[in-house]
Amino acid sequence: MELVRISTAGSVDDGKSTLIGRLLFDNNALTKEQEELIDQKTREKGADDLELSVITDGLVAEREQGITIDVAHIYFSTDTHKFIIADSPGHVEYTRNMVTGASTAETSIILIDSRKGLLEQSFRHFYISHLLRMEKVIFCVNKMDLVDYDEDRFIEIAVQIKEMVSKIGDDIDFDIVPISSLKGDNVVHKSGQMSWYGGKTLNELLHLNKSKINLNKAKYEQSFRFDVQQVYHTHREGFQDFRGFAGRVKSGTLSVGDKIITLPSKKESTVKEIRRFTDQLNTANAGDSVIISLTDEIDISRGSLIAKLNEQPEELKEFDATLVWMDDNSARVGSKLILKAGATESLLKIQKINYSVDTSNLEKDENASTIELNDIVSTNLKLSKPVYLDNYEDNKRNGVFILIDPQTNSTVAVGFKS
Amino acid sequence: MENRHLYELENESIYILREVAAQFKKPVLLFSGGKDSIVMARLAQKAFYPSKIPFSFMHIDTGHNFPETIEFRDKLMKELGVDLIVRYVQDSINENKVQEETGKYASRNALQTVTLLDAIEEFSFDVCLGGARRDEEKSRAKERIFSVRDDFGQWDYKKQRPEPFQELNGKIQFGENVRAFPISNWTEEDIWTYILQEGLELPSVYFAHKRKLVKRDGALIAHSDYLNIVDTDEIVEGLVRFRTVGDMTCTAAFLSEADTVKKVLHENMASKHSERGARIDDKRSESALEDRKKGGYF
Ligand SMILES: Nc1nc2c(ncn2[C@@H]2O[C@H](COP(=O)(O)OP(=O)(O)O)[C@@H](O)[C@H]2O)c(=O)[nH]1
C-alpha cells in the first residue's frame, strides 16, 4: 500500500467536512458506527441529503462553536492506498494551522464555493501551498448542484484560478475539478450531471498521485543530508566498540563506501555500515531511519550533519528566510530566539524585516516593524553559531526550521530559507 | 514492497522515539500489555538497536487486569531486558487518594490518573511515551506528537505547540512534562498488519478462547471477581476474543473464532466496528475521553 498525505483547506461553510465525509463514504471507508452517526444526524435534521459533515467533528469546545479550530487527522484506506488527511480550518486567524497541516502533506485540496468563486481565503490557501512547494494542488469547485451544474460558471472560476496561479507561481502542479460533495458528483463517482467535464474525479487524482512518484525521485536525486539524532555506543556481543550515528535521512541517498564529510567539524571519512535494526543495508534513502557507522573515529554528536563529500551545504551565520508567525506574542527587529532544524539548534536574532506579505492581494509592506500571529514575512536572520541549511526551494527537508521563544518555550514560527 | 506504508510509519515512529531519548532527561514508556504498547516496545527495540532501550517501562496496574496480560507482560520485559516499574491503583485507594467507584458500572479506569501522576512525580519523569493513536477517538485526532502537560497533568489544547514538518519541540519548564505519541499516525489496521509482519506475540485474550462471561446491556464482559454482578446480568459461556485489553470490568468481548493474527485482521476489516466500541467506559458520555484527558489520563 502506498501512503498518501493530503491537506485540506477551505473557508467555513465551503463544504470541507461534507467533502471529507463524502470521500470516506463513497470509498466505503467509514466504520459502522460512523455510518450510524450519519444516519442519526440526518434523521434528526430531517434532511434529504446525508449529514456527512459529522465525521470530522472534533473537540467539545469546537462542537459548541460550530467550527473546526485545529488540525484534525483523518485516516482511511482503499485497496491500494492509505490516506492521511490533515484537515485545517480556513479562518483568517488560522494560517498557522494550515501551514502545520500542509507541512507533512504532498497534496493539498483547496475548496471553492461555485457560487462565490475565489475569495481572499483561496488566495491565502494557494499562497501557502505554493510557499510550501506542495507537490500537487487540487482545486475542488464545490456545490456545483447549486449553480445547476453549469459549465460556463465552472469555466469562469477556472479562469480566475489560472490567473491566480500565474500571479503567485505556476511552478506547481494543479488540477481543477467540478464537484458536489453533498450529492456526490465527481468526488468518487463520475457525475452524471456534468458530462461536459472530461477530467478525472477527485478520487482518481488522489489515487494517481504521480506527484508522489516525482517527489520520491526528487528526494533521491537531491544531495544527501543526514541529521545525527543520537550517537550509539555499545560493547554488547557482536558489537565490540560499536559507534553508530542514528538519524533519519532528510534527502538523497547514501551507500556503503561513499565518502562523507561531517559538519560542523568538517572531518572526512567513508561509510562503513548502514544498519536498520538487525539488517545491514547497502543504501539508505530519503525518509529512512538508520544508523550509519564510519571507517574513522571522528567526533560527531547530536546536531551534526552528514553530507556526501563535495555536496555539502554552505555554512551560514546569516541568511534570509520567510517566516510564518504562529504565536500570540509578536516579534520585532532585535528579537532573540532559538532556531531548531532537526537536531540542530542555534541562538538567533531577527536582524531585519525585509517585508511582510498580504496574501489576499499579494502586496508587500516594506515598512512592517512587528511580526504578529499569522503574518508571513521575509526576514534577515543572524545566528550565534553556524547552521547548514539548503534553500527550501531546492531541498524541502533541509531548508526548513522552527523558532522557539526561550522565555516561553513555545514554537513561535516556522521558517523557510530563501 | 507490499507494506510500503508500514515502512514509512515505522521510520517516522523511530525518529520520534529517538527525539524523545535525545531531548529529555528521564523518559518512561507507559506499558499496558495491550497490542499498541507491544508494538511500541518493538519500535523502541528497533530504534535503539544495537544499544539497549535507554529508558524504563511503567505499568499502572488497576488490579483488574486480565491475568493473561500480566503474565505476558513479565515475559516480554525479560526478553527485552528492560526494567519494569509497576504502580498500583490499589495503593492509591489504600492511601485514600482516590475512592473506589461503586455500583454496576464501577471501574478503575478513571482512578489510574492519580496513580500515574504520583508515579511521574516519584520518579521525576519528564516525558511519558504513550501508545495513543489519532484514529481511536475524535478528541485524540487533535493530539500533538509532543503534548505538554502542566504540574497537575492538565492538558490545554490552546497551549499545544504547532509541529510543522514534524519538528518536535520538547523544551519544558520545571514541573511540566510531556506525553509523547510515536504511533499517532497508525490505525488499528496498521497495528494488526505490523504485528503480523513482525511476527509479534500477543496476550492470549486477543484470540478466540472459551470464557465465562456476563451479558449486560447487550454486551459481553469477562466474568471476574472484580465485576459487581447485578440481578439483570446473565452469566453465559462463549467463544470470544477481546479487541482491547484494558480493565477487565469495562472491556467488551466479541464472539469470534479468530485464533490467529491473520484471522483477527480479516475479521476486523470485514466487521469494521470501530474499536472504541469495545470500551464500555467511553460510552458513558460522548466526551468521556476528553474529560479524562483534561485530568491527566491519556
Ligand atoms: N448544495 C450543496 N451544499 C453543500 C455541498 N457541500 C456542502 N454543502 C453544505 O454546505 C454547508 C457547509 O458544509 P460543511 O461541510 O459543514 O462546511 P465546512 O465548514 O467547510 O466544513 C452544509 O450545510 C452542507 O450541507 C454541495 O456540494 N452542495
XYZ file of C-alpha atoms and ligand atoms in Angstrom:
744
model
C 0.000 0.000 0.000
C 1.109 3.488 -0.837
C 0.923 6.159 1.869
C -0.587 9.447 0.677
C -0.703 12.539 2.855
C -3.253 15.165 1.968
C -4.074 18.519 3.472
C -7.448 20.164 3.083
C -8.359 23.784 3.449
C -11.418 25.854 2.764
C -13.355 28.702 4.309
C -16.017 27.827 6.842
C -19.095 26.512 5.056
C -17.387 25.834 1.756
C -18.216 22.204 2.419
C -14.915 20.757 3.571
C -16.410 18.492 6.206
C -19.019 17.297 3.763
C -16.343 16.599 1.165
C -14.244 14.516 3.545
C -17.356 12.680 4.685
C -18.283 12.021 1.060
C -14.805 10.816 0.179
C -14.887 8.281 3.009
C -18.495 7.309 2.483
C -18.179 6.609 -1.246
C -14.882 4.812 -0.724
C -16.721 2.617 1.756
C -14.156 3.601 4.356
C -16.454 4.503 7.237
C -16.938 2.320 10.252
C -20.407 1.062 11.038
C -20.552 3.464 13.944
C -19.739 6.422 11.751
C -22.408 5.375 9.294
C -24.903 5.070 12.124
C -23.932 8.532 13.315
C -24.551 9.987 9.856
C -27.881 8.201 9.741
C -28.890 9.525 13.119
C -27.906 13.135 12.393
C -29.595 13.013 9.012
C -32.823 11.903 10.651
C -32.514 14.494 13.435
C -32.181 17.243 10.876
C -34.830 15.786 8.645
C -32.530 16.459 5.705
C -32.920 14.908 2.266
C -29.192 14.521 1.838
C -26.810 12.701 4.139
C -25.299 14.711 7.001
C -21.766 13.738 6.041
C -20.000 16.524 7.892
C -20.392 14.883 11.325
C -17.390 12.643 10.638
C -14.889 15.414 11.132
C -16.408 16.939 14.249
C -13.823 17.276 16.937
C -13.316 18.636 20.398
C -16.276 19.512 22.559
C -15.372 23.177 22.507
C -15.373 23.082 18.760
C -18.704 21.429 18.546
C -20.117 24.180 20.696
C -18.658 26.879 18.498
C -19.688 25.030 15.397
C -16.335 25.460 13.684
C -13.184 23.423 13.438
C -10.301 25.191 15.083
C -7.261 22.973 14.842
C -5.597 20.443 12.626
C -7.531 17.188 12.659
C -6.154 13.990 11.212
C -8.420 11.615 9.370
C -7.305 8.164 8.304
C -8.772 5.935 5.668
C -7.646 3.399 3.184
C -8.717 1.875 -0.082
C -7.421 -1.352 -1.587
C -4.235 0.247 -2.840
C -3.646 3.404 -0.820
C -3.610 4.545 2.750
C -4.587 8.186 3.186
C -3.866 10.604 5.991
C -5.857 13.809 5.701
C -4.682 16.768 7.757
C -7.744 18.956 7.900
C -7.080 22.560 8.841
C -9.604 25.321 9.162
C -9.833 28.185 6.735
C -10.337 31.013 9.182
C -8.249 34.116 8.666
C -6.647 33.717 12.075
C -5.564 30.175 11.461
C -2.852 30.438 8.827
C -0.747 28.717 11.455
C -2.833 25.562 11.386
C -2.945 25.497 7.642
C 0.824 25.607 7.379
C 1.124 22.917 10.025
C -1.434 20.718 8.324
C 0.091 21.134 4.890
C 3.681 20.699 6.063
C 3.517 16.930 6.256
C 1.391 16.502 3.138
C 2.297 16.261 -0.527
C -1.091 17.120 -1.961
C -3.343 19.949 -0.945
C -7.049 20.200 -1.707
C -8.426 23.729 -1.931
C -12.200 24.081 -1.828
C -14.061 26.816 -3.628
C -17.789 27.501 -3.414
C -19.053 27.652 -7.014
C -21.484 30.431 -6.119
C -18.823 32.627 -4.585
C -15.792 31.967 -6.767
C -12.348 32.890 -5.452
C -12.214 34.599 -2.076
C -9.365 36.104 -0.079
C -9.113 32.723 1.583
C -8.474 30.989 -1.719
C -5.524 33.264 -2.345
C -4.180 32.556 1.101
C -4.577 28.806 0.670
C -2.842 28.783 -2.648
C -0.143 31.162 -1.451
C 0.676 28.784 1.392
C 0.530 25.716 -0.847
C 2.997 27.444 -3.117
C 5.208 28.680 -0.281
C 5.407 25.099 0.970
C 6.009 23.850 -2.573
C 3.276 21.230 -2.388
C 3.741 18.549 -4.987
C 0.185 18.906 -6.165
C -2.746 21.208 -5.601
C -6.300 20.136 -6.406
C -8.896 22.895 -6.634
C -12.352 21.478 -5.981
C -15.100 23.763 -7.223
C -17.836 22.609 -4.858
C -21.615 22.939 -4.671
C -21.966 22.651 -8.437
C -25.537 21.450 -7.801
C -26.377 24.973 -6.623
C -25.336 26.515 -9.943
C -27.227 23.915 -11.988
C -24.001 22.111 -12.835
C -23.321 24.965 -15.239
C -20.242 24.559 -17.388
C -19.886 28.304 -18.032
C -19.791 29.054 -14.327
C -17.118 26.412 -13.872
C -15.032 27.856 -16.701
C -15.330 31.340 -15.209
C -13.903 30.081 -11.932
C -11.239 28.020 -13.677
C -10.061 31.167 -15.450
C -9.884 33.015 -12.114
C -7.857 30.137 -10.676
C -5.408 30.136 -13.552
C -4.900 33.885 -13.210
C -4.177 33.451 -9.525
C -1.748 30.627 -10.182
C 0.202 32.617 -12.746
C 0.394 35.545 -10.332
C 1.623 33.571 -7.324
C 3.685 30.947 -9.100
C 2.904 28.449 -11.826
C 5.812 26.159 -10.979
C 3.326 23.895 -9.271
C 1.232 21.001 -10.500
C -2.501 21.675 -10.183
C -5.922 20.342 -11.251
C -9.405 21.820 -11.163
C -12.420 19.553 -10.577
C -16.124 20.499 -10.521
C -17.832 18.615 -7.697
C -20.829 18.417 -5.439
C -19.867 16.964 -2.075
C -23.436 16.859 -0.963
C -24.717 14.917 -3.966
C -21.508 13.028 -4.648
C -20.661 14.314 -8.131
C -17.042 13.765 -9.243
C -15.811 13.030 -5.735
C -15.537 9.263 -6.039
C -18.201 8.591 -8.667
C -18.232 10.309 -12.008
C -21.019 12.846 -12.265
C -23.998 12.091 -14.448
C -24.869 15.795 -14.324
C -21.653 17.170 -15.781
C -20.965 15.185 -18.905
C -19.138 18.273 -20.206
C -16.325 17.541 -17.743
C -13.923 15.030 -19.260
C -11.341 15.117 -16.495
C -10.691 12.842 -13.555
C -12.670 12.620 -10.340
C -11.051 13.812 -7.135
C -10.612 10.229 -6.014
C -8.845 9.305 -9.236
C -6.499 12.247 -8.848
C -5.656 11.215 -5.310
C -5.036 7.640 -6.347
C -2.979 8.539 -9.375
C -0.691 10.519 -7.199
C 2.025 10.762 -9.787
C 3.237 13.621 -7.663
C 4.336 11.081 -5.120
C 6.500 9.344 -7.657
C 8.019 12.655 -8.693
C 8.506 13.609 -5.113
C 10.362 10.439 -4.309
C 12.507 10.790 -7.379
C 13.290 14.369 -6.499
C 14.120 13.360 -2.957
C 16.508 10.663 -4.140
C 18.189 12.890 -6.665
C 18.841 15.579 -4.114
C 22.046 15.929 -2.186
C 22.345 13.600 0.767
C 21.520 15.206 4.118
C 21.522 13.328 7.419
C 20.914 14.804 10.817
C 22.529 12.943 13.690
C 19.867 12.473 16.366
C 21.930 10.340 18.707
C 25.246 8.540 18.910
C 25.050 4.874 19.875
C 27.972 3.365 21.650
C 27.862 -0.244 22.678
C 30.071 -3.138 23.589
C 27.455 -5.861 23.519
C 28.300 -9.157 21.956
C 28.936 -8.907 18.245
C 29.326 -5.142 18.541
C 32.699 -4.586 20.156
C 33.395 -0.856 20.265
C 30.426 -0.136 18.041
C 29.891 3.549 17.339
C 26.936 4.429 15.161
C 25.129 7.609 14.267
C 21.377 7.317 14.489
C 19.129 9.583 12.477
C 16.742 9.957 9.593
C 17.833 10.628 6.022
C 16.441 14.047 5.153
C 17.157 13.828 1.440
C 19.152 11.920 -1.150
C 20.727 8.506 -0.824
C 23.870 7.150 0.776
C 25.679 3.887 0.100
C 28.320 1.902 1.894
C 31.718 3.069 0.648
C 30.615 6.654 -0.037
C 32.953 9.450 1.036
C 31.319 11.808 3.515
C 32.009 14.980 5.418
C 30.626 15.870 8.833
C 29.568 19.346 9.793
C 30.387 21.485 11.666
C 33.588 19.532 12.424
C 34.481 19.240 8.696
C 36.025 15.801 9.117
C 36.083 13.421 6.173
C 35.503 9.700 6.303
C 33.951 6.742 4.480
C 30.694 4.927 5.174
C 31.465 1.556 6.726
C 27.997 0.257 7.522
C 24.380 1.278 7.298
C 22.106 -0.500 9.745
C 18.399 -0.600 10.317
C 17.701 -2.807 13.336
C 19.359 -6.159 12.558
C 19.537 -5.511 8.805
C 22.688 -4.284 7.135
C 21.806 -2.141 4.153
C 23.812 -1.161 1.119
C 21.908 2.063 0.658
C 19.785 4.407 2.737
C 17.143 6.585 1.066
C 15.313 9.762 1.953
C 12.970 9.121 4.873
C 14.810 6.094 6.241
C 15.620 5.958 9.954
C 19.008 4.264 10.049
C 22.333 4.042 11.836
C 25.496 4.967 9.975
C 28.967 3.966 11.049
C 32.189 5.272 9.575
C 35.655 3.886 8.979
C 37.310 6.594 11.087
C 36.892 7.588 14.709
C 35.683 11.140 14.374
C 33.948 13.467 16.703
C 30.236 13.555 15.965
C 27.410 14.418 18.322
C 23.704 15.225 18.210
C 23.156 18.060 15.776
C 25.991 17.119 13.448
C 25.109 16.910 9.781
C 26.499 14.244 7.482
C 26.714 15.083 3.762
C 28.474 13.486 0.844
C 31.890 14.952 0.219
C 31.749 17.882 -2.233
C 27.972 18.107 -1.884
C 27.891 19.775 1.497
C 25.640 22.757 2.178
C 27.043 26.171 2.779
C 27.943 27.299 6.270
C 25.504 30.018 7.300
C 25.776 32.604 10.028
C 23.328 34.952 8.417
C 20.612 34.347 5.854
C 17.235 35.417 4.505
C 14.155 33.370 5.332
C 10.399 33.584 5.048
C 8.738 33.173 8.435
C 5.158 32.226 9.181
C 4.422 33.527 12.657
C 2.480 31.099 14.860
C 2.388 32.683 18.287
C 0.244 35.238 20.083
C 3.357 37.070 21.200
C 4.695 39.239 18.420
C 8.335 39.758 17.404
C 10.345 42.662 16.080
C 13.785 43.509 14.808
C 16.198 42.505 17.553
C 14.039 39.657 18.935
C 16.207 36.762 20.130
C 15.003 33.235 19.532
C 16.219 29.657 19.228
C 16.409 28.153 15.764
C 15.736 24.422 15.656
C 16.177 22.402 12.481
C 16.016 18.712 13.255
C 18.674 18.095 15.859
C 20.462 21.395 15.215
C 19.937 24.378 17.469
C 21.364 27.863 17.432
C 20.555 31.197 19.036
C 19.275 33.702 16.546
C 18.439 37.354 16.205
C 15.943 38.863 13.797
C 18.204 41.356 12.104
C 15.843 42.867 9.585
C 12.262 42.598 8.425
C 12.520 42.864 4.645
C 8.764 42.955 4.070
C 5.528 41.330 5.064
C 3.114 39.877 2.512
C -0.620 40.358 2.401
C -1.622 37.046 0.897
C -5.057 38.248 -0.181
C -3.696 40.819 -2.664
C -0.005 39.846 -2.721
C 1.047 43.331 -1.692
C 4.337 43.716 0.100
C 4.659 46.037 3.064
C 8.268 47.102 3.373
C 7.675 49.176 6.477
C 6.481 46.375 8.714
C 8.055 46.732 12.135
C 6.445 43.908 14.085
C 5.589 40.316 13.268
C 2.190 39.188 14.506
C 0.298 35.922 14.661
C -0.326 34.515 11.154
C 1.955 37.059 9.445
C 4.087 35.896 6.563
C 7.308 37.909 6.445
C 10.649 37.930 4.714
C 13.428 38.441 7.230
C 17.166 38.516 7.619
C 18.413 36.336 10.464
C 21.725 36.275 12.283
C 22.960 33.215 14.170
C 25.267 32.710 17.129
C 26.627 29.511 15.656
C 26.621 28.338 12.057
C 23.920 26.097 10.589
C 23.887 24.116 7.369
C 20.604 24.649 5.611
C 19.746 24.492 1.934
C 17.350 26.784 0.147
C 13.844 25.481 0.797
C 13.124 25.551 -2.917
C 15.978 23.160 -3.569
C 15.590 20.940 -0.550
C 12.409 20.954 1.479
C 13.648 18.815 4.321
C 16.892 20.649 4.865
C 15.530 24.105 4.139
C 13.044 24.402 6.952
C 13.270 25.196 10.668
C 11.201 26.305 13.631
C 11.806 29.178 16.013
C 11.371 28.737 19.752
C 10.883 31.555 22.236
C 13.435 30.894 25.006
C 11.200 32.649 27.538
C 8.054 30.605 26.991
C 9.481 27.544 25.191
C 6.693 27.904 22.650
C 7.191 27.156 18.989
C 6.577 30.630 17.601
C 7.353 30.362 13.897
C 8.225 28.117 11.027
C 10.888 29.355 8.626
C 11.824 28.629 5.050
C 15.342 29.512 3.973
C 15.318 31.579 0.805
C 7.221 -3.557 -1.127
C 3.711 -4.553 -0.195
C 3.692 -2.793 3.140
C 5.413 0.362 1.966
C 3.138 2.472 4.183
C 4.137 0.495 7.285
C 7.784 1.022 6.468
C 7.163 4.772 6.286
C 5.205 4.779 9.531
C 7.955 2.792 11.195
C 10.590 5.294 10.026
C 8.507 8.098 11.488
C 7.984 6.350 14.833
C 11.679 5.538 15.172
C 12.502 9.184 14.512
C 10.098 10.242 17.281
C 11.428 7.678 19.780
C 14.983 8.870 19.183
C 13.947 12.501 19.598
C 12.377 11.586 22.931
C 15.531 9.821 24.108
C 17.687 12.748 22.970
C 15.592 15.686 24.162
C 14.571 14.511 27.620
C 16.445 13.581 30.764
C 14.165 10.885 32.104
C 11.701 9.235 29.748
C 9.437 6.329 30.591
C 7.318 4.178 28.321
C 3.828 3.514 29.593
C 3.221 -0.147 29.011
C -0.226 -1.630 29.427
C 0.363 -5.060 27.966
C -2.017 -4.272 25.131
C -1.254 -4.563 21.439
C -0.384 -0.892 20.994
C 2.197 -0.929 23.741
C 3.579 -4.200 22.414
C 4.092 -2.509 19.048
C 5.686 0.441 20.863
C 8.083 -1.953 22.590
C 9.012 -3.422 19.224
C 9.608 0.029 17.739
C 11.780 1.007 20.694
C 13.790 -2.139 20.234
C 14.304 -1.269 16.567
C 15.040 2.393 17.213
C 17.894 1.810 19.635
C 19.404 -1.462 18.490
C 22.226 -2.446 18.942
C 22.085 -0.272 22.056
C 19.684 -1.165 24.820
C 16.380 0.641 25.117
C 17.528 3.671 27.141
C 14.503 4.034 29.431
C 12.273 2.052 31.759
C 8.754 0.853 31.108
C 5.984 1.527 33.578
C 2.652 -0.171 34.095
C -0.141 1.482 36.033
C -1.872 -1.628 37.284
C -5.560 -1.216 38.034
C -5.537 -4.586 39.762
C -8.332 -5.558 37.398
C -6.208 -6.686 34.503
C -6.583 -9.908 32.658
C -4.136 -12.306 34.340
C -3.049 -13.365 30.840
C -1.867 -9.814 30.143
C 0.240 -9.613 33.283
C 1.846 -12.948 32.601
C 2.633 -11.875 29.062
C 3.961 -8.507 30.234
C 6.503 -10.079 32.573
C 7.705 -12.481 29.928
C 8.195 -9.740 27.348
C 10.088 -7.480 29.760
C 12.527 -10.299 30.400
C 13.023 -10.852 26.688
C 13.622 -7.167 26.026
C 15.829 -6.737 29.079
C 14.113 -3.550 30.213
C 13.257 -2.504 33.739
C 9.583 -2.538 34.533
C 8.123 -0.269 37.153
C 4.656 -1.204 38.399
C 2.481 1.146 40.386
C -0.869 0.008 41.738
C -4.186 1.800 41.765
C -4.940 -0.333 44.837
C -2.176 1.542 46.704
C -3.741 4.874 45.805
C -7.050 3.550 47.116
C -5.438 2.309 50.338
C -3.798 5.674 50.852
C -7.208 7.316 50.426
C -6.017 9.305 47.461
C -8.850 8.013 45.353
C -12.220 6.463 46.049
C -13.232 3.180 44.568
C -16.299 3.604 42.371
C -19.381 1.646 43.362
C -22.376 0.248 41.540
C -22.940 -1.714 38.416
C -20.539 0.238 36.208
C -17.766 0.631 38.771
C -14.424 0.754 37.015
C -10.900 1.702 37.933
C -10.097 3.299 34.616
C -10.555 6.851 35.807
C -8.620 6.194 39.021
C -5.440 5.456 37.074
C -4.816 9.151 36.587
C -3.893 9.770 40.202
C -1.590 6.772 40.402
C 0.087 7.842 37.173
C 0.659 11.428 38.258
C 2.071 10.266 41.591
C 4.460 7.918 39.813
C 5.601 10.685 37.457
C 6.432 12.797 40.480
C 8.040 9.948 42.403
C 10.499 9.202 39.597
C 10.754 12.734 38.156
C 9.866 11.532 34.688
C 9.892 14.426 32.250
C 8.273 12.541 29.393
C 5.884 9.589 29.182
C 5.711 7.651 25.943
C 2.185 6.566 25.167
C 0.661 4.368 22.513
C -2.374 6.507 21.746
C -3.425 6.666 18.121
C -5.241 9.530 16.493
C -7.718 7.244 14.769
C -9.090 5.937 18.056
C -11.267 8.795 19.118
C -12.282 12.166 17.845
C -10.595 14.210 20.540
C -7.381 12.302 20.109
C -7.408 13.217 16.451
C -6.090 16.582 17.521
C -3.318 15.468 19.788
C 0.194 16.622 19.078
C 3.086 14.174 18.971
C 4.625 16.052 21.914
C 1.845 17.154 24.212
C 2.825 19.430 27.077
C 1.176 18.942 30.486
C 1.377 21.280 33.435
C 2.270 20.446 37.020
C -1.111 18.818 37.524
C -1.012 16.713 34.393
C -3.525 19.038 32.787
C -3.803 19.355 29.066
C -4.853 22.618 27.494
C -5.428 22.393 23.791
C -4.913 26.098 23.337
C -1.362 25.765 24.593
C -0.306 22.907 22.373
C 2.670 23.672 20.185
C 2.365 23.520 16.436
C 4.519 20.794 14.902
C 5.159 21.860 11.316
C 7.288 19.389 9.381
C 7.272 17.186 12.481
C 9.781 19.466 14.154
C 9.360 18.392 17.768
C 9.930 20.936 20.485
C 10.423 19.231 23.842
C 11.582 22.251 25.823
C 9.774 22.447 29.135
C 9.877 24.299 32.378
C 10.466 22.712 35.745
C 7.388 20.785 36.841
C 5.991 20.451 33.342
C 6.179 17.199 31.491
C 5.366 15.836 28.087
C 3.325 12.954 26.724
C 4.857 11.703 23.518
C 2.930 9.618 20.985
C 5.168 7.868 18.457
C 2.352 5.878 16.844
C -0.053 8.798 16.418
C -0.426 8.130 12.716
C -1.039 4.392 12.927
C -4.520 2.955 12.599
C -5.843 -0.197 14.214
C -5.396 -1.971 10.909
C -1.772 -0.820 10.681
C -1.138 -2.202 14.165
C -2.506 -5.630 13.300
C -0.734 -5.714 9.944
C 2.503 -4.812 11.684
C 2.023 -7.497 14.330
C 1.587 -9.976 11.506
C 4.581 -8.680 9.562
C 6.898 -8.692 12.576
C 5.590 -11.963 13.969
C 4.899 -10.351 17.362
C 3.322 -12.353 20.149
C 0.245 -11.067 21.950
C -1.557 -11.958 25.177
C -3.915 -14.858 24.538
C -7.068 -12.832 25.262
C -6.697 -11.208 21.840
C -7.540 -14.524 20.234
C -10.663 -16.656 20.304
C -10.954 -18.637 23.531
C -13.709 -20.168 25.655
C -14.638 -17.977 28.572
C -17.196 -17.405 31.293
C -18.949 -14.129 30.545
C -21.503 -11.703 31.868
C -24.158 -10.489 29.480
C -25.147 -6.948 30.305
C -26.881 -4.259 28.223
C -26.369 -6.449 25.183
C -22.596 -6.567 25.658
C -20.387 -9.405 26.855
C -17.951 -8.753 29.690
C -15.400 -11.144 31.141
C -16.658 -12.764 34.318
C -14.346 -11.906 37.191
C -14.285 -11.220 40.909
C -13.884 -7.526 40.155
C -17.222 -7.125 38.440
C -20.200 -6.075 40.525
C -22.765 -8.525 39.245
C -26.405 -7.465 39.444
C -29.720 -9.302 39.048
C -30.262 -8.356 35.448
C -26.876 -9.768 34.444
C -26.863 -13.109 32.723
C -23.928 -15.471 33.100
C -23.028 -17.301 29.913
C -20.127 -19.072 28.273
C -18.834 -18.407 24.796
C -16.011 -18.433 22.315
C -14.752 -14.851 22.331
C -11.816 -12.537 21.873
C -11.065 -9.001 23.039
C -10.060 -6.106 20.825
C -8.537 -4.098 23.631
C -7.249 -5.425 26.919
C -7.950 -2.665 29.404
C -9.578 -3.097 32.750
C -11.484 -6.422 32.810
C -14.599 -4.756 34.141
C -15.077 -2.495 31.174
C -13.743 -4.294 28.144
C -16.307 -5.933 25.938
C -15.772 -9.318 24.345
C -16.633 -10.253 20.778
C -17.975 -13.589 19.715
C -15.261 -14.828 17.404
C -13.466 -17.858 16.124
C -10.405 -15.935 15.008
C -7.474 -17.641 16.707
C -4.557 -16.230 14.694
C -3.340 -12.727 13.887
C -4.270 -13.213 10.255
C -7.814 -14.263 11.076
C -8.252 -11.393 13.516
C -7.065 -8.933 10.887
C -9.533 -10.285 8.352
C -12.369 -10.338 10.802
C -11.697 -6.752 11.887
C -11.614 -5.500 8.357
C -14.786 -7.319 7.492
C -16.732 -6.169 10.535
C -15.444 -2.583 10.518
C -16.688 -1.945 14.005
C -14.829 1.000 15.422
C -12.523 -0.370 18.090
C -13.529 2.117 20.751
C -16.921 0.469 20.796
C -15.258 -2.232 22.836
C -14.553 0.043 25.762
C -17.740 0.413 27.682
C -16.257 3.159 29.779
C -16.118 5.636 26.927
C -19.793 5.259 26.240
C -20.706 6.913 29.485
C -20.762 10.195 27.675
C -19.741 11.388 24.296
C -16.964 13.417 25.842
C -15.754 10.909 28.381
C -12.340 10.576 26.904
C -11.779 14.257 26.604
C -12.817 14.864 30.191
C -10.406 12.224 31.319
C -7.590 13.699 29.291
C -8.083 17.108 30.804
C -7.482 15.370 34.103
C -4.169 13.893 33.031
C -5.073 10.413 31.856
C -4.489 9.592 28.245
N -25.892 22.127 -2.129
C -24.710 21.766 -1.631
N -24.456 22.003 -0.350
C -23.262 21.625 0.153
C -22.276 20.990 -0.627
N -21.204 20.727 0.153
C -21.526 21.185 1.385
N -22.759 21.739 1.385
C -23.483 22.364 2.512
O -22.758 23.492 2.940
C -22.825 23.641 4.358
C -21.427 23.691 4.955
O -20.810 22.435 4.757
P -19.682 21.873 5.721
O -19.203 20.617 5.115
O -20.155 21.817 7.117
O -18.614 23.034 5.544
P -17.207 23.332 6.241
O -17.474 24.406 7.218
O -16.361 23.798 5.119
O -16.732 22.066 6.837
C -23.638 22.486 4.861
O -24.962 22.906 5.047
C -23.549 21.462 3.731
O -24.663 20.609 3.676
C -22.581 20.746 -2.008
O -21.804 20.208 -2.774
N -23.805 21.168 -2.448
